Short mmCIF file of C-alpha atoms in Angstrom, two decimals:
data_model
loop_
_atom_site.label_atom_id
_atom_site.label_comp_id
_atom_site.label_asym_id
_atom_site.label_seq_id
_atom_site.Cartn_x
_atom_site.Cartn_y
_atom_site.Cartn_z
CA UNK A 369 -169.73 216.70 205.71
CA UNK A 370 -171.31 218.54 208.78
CA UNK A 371 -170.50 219.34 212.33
CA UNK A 372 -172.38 216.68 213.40
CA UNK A 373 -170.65 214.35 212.07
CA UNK A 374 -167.39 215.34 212.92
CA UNK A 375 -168.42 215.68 216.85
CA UNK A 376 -170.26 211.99 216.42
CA UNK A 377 -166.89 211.00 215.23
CA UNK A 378 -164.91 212.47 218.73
CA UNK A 379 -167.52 211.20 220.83
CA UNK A 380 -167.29 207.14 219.28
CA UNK A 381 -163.35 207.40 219.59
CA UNK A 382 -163.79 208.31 223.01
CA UNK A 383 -166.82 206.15 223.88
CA UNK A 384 -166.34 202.93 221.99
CA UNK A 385 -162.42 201.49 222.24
CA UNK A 386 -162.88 198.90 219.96
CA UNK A 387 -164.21 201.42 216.61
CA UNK A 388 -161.24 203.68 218.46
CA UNK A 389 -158.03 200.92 217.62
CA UNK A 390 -159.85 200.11 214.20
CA UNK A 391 -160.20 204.07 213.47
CA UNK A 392 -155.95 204.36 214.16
CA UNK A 393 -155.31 201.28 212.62
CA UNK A 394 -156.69 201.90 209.45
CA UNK A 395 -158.90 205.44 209.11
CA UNK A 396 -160.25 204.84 205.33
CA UNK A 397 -161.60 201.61 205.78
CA UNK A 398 -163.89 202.68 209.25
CA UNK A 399 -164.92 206.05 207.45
CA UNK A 400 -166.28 203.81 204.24
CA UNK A 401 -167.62 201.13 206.98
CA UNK A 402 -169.57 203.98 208.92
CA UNK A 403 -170.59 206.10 206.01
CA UNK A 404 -168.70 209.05 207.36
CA UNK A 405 -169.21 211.99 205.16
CA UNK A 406 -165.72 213.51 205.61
CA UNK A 407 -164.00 216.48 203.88
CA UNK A 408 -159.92 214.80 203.54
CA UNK A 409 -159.61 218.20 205.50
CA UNK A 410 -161.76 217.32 208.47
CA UNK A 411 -159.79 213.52 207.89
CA UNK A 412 -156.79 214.85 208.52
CA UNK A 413 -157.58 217.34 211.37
CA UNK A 414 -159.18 214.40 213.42
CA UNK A 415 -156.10 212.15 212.48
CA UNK A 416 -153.71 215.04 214.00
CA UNK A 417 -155.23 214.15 217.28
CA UNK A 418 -152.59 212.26 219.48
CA UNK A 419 -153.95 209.00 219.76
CA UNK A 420 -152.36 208.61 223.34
CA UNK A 421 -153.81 211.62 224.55
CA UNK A 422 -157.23 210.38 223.21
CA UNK A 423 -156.80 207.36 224.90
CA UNK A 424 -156.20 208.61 228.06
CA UNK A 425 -158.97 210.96 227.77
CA UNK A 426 -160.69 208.28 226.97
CA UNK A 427 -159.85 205.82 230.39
CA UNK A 428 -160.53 208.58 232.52
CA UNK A 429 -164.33 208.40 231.11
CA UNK A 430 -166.76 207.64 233.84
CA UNK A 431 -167.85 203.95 232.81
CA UNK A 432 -171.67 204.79 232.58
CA UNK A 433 -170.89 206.48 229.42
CA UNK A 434 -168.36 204.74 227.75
CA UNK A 435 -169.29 201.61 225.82
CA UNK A 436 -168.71 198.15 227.21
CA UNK A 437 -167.26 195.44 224.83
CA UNK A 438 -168.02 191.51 225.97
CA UNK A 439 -166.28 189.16 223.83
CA UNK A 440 -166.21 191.32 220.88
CA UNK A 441 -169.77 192.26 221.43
CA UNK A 442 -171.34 195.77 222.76
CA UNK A 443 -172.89 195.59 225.66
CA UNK A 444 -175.92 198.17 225.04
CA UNK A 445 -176.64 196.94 221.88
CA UNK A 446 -177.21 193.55 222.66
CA UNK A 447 -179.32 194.63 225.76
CA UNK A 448 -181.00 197.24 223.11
CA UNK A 449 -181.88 194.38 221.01
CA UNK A 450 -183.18 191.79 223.89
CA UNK A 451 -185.79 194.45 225.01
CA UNK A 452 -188.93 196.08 223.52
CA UNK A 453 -189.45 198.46 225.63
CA UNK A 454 -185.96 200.08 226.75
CA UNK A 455 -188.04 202.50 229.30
CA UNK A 456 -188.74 199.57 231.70
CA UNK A 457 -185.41 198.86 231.97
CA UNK A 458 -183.91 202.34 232.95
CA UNK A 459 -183.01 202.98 236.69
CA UNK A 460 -185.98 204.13 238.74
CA UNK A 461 -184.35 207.74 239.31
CA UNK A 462 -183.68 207.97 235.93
CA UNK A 463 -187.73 207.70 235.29
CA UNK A 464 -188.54 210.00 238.20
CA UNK A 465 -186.42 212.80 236.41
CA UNK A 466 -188.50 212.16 233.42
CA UNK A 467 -191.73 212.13 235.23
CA UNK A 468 -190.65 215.03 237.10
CA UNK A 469 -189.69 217.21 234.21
CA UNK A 470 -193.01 216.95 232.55
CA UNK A 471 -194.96 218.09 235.67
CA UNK A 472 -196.03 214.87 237.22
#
């Protein structure tokens, strides 16, 4: 059990809609499937959370962060997987930041 977990927890329900229906369908079974190291207190706070209101919060998500489901499958981690080098696919700006950051 740790805060981290918990707050990795809120950020899938929100960010991933598919683990989000399988986590209010059936809680146990996606905290034994994930390995998440939850106190039944911590359980139960997350399962007080209104599941509409977490879905709305949810929708109104700006789409760059939120993960994209094609046909059952994730859209990041299949691109993850296709590439070796995930830095030659980001957007040029996002590189400039980095280069910029470090002084270059």
């Amino acid at each position: 059990m740790s805060q981290r977990t918990v707050e990795g927890l809120l950020g899938r329900l929100l960010t991933d809609g598919e683990f989000r229906r399988g986590f209010y369908e059936n809680p146990a079974a996606i905290c034994v499937k994930q390995s998440l190291d939850l106190t039944a207190r911590e359980l139960e706070a997350v399962l007080a959370l209104d599941e509409q209101r977490v879905e709305v919060f949810a929708k109104g998500l700006d789409s760059r962060i939120v993960r994209a489901s094609v046909n059952g499958a994730h859209y990041w981690s299949n691109w993850a997987a296709r590439t070796t080098d995930n830095r030659a696919r980001l957007p040029k700006i996002a590189q400039g930041d980095r280069r910029a950051r470090r002084g270059k």
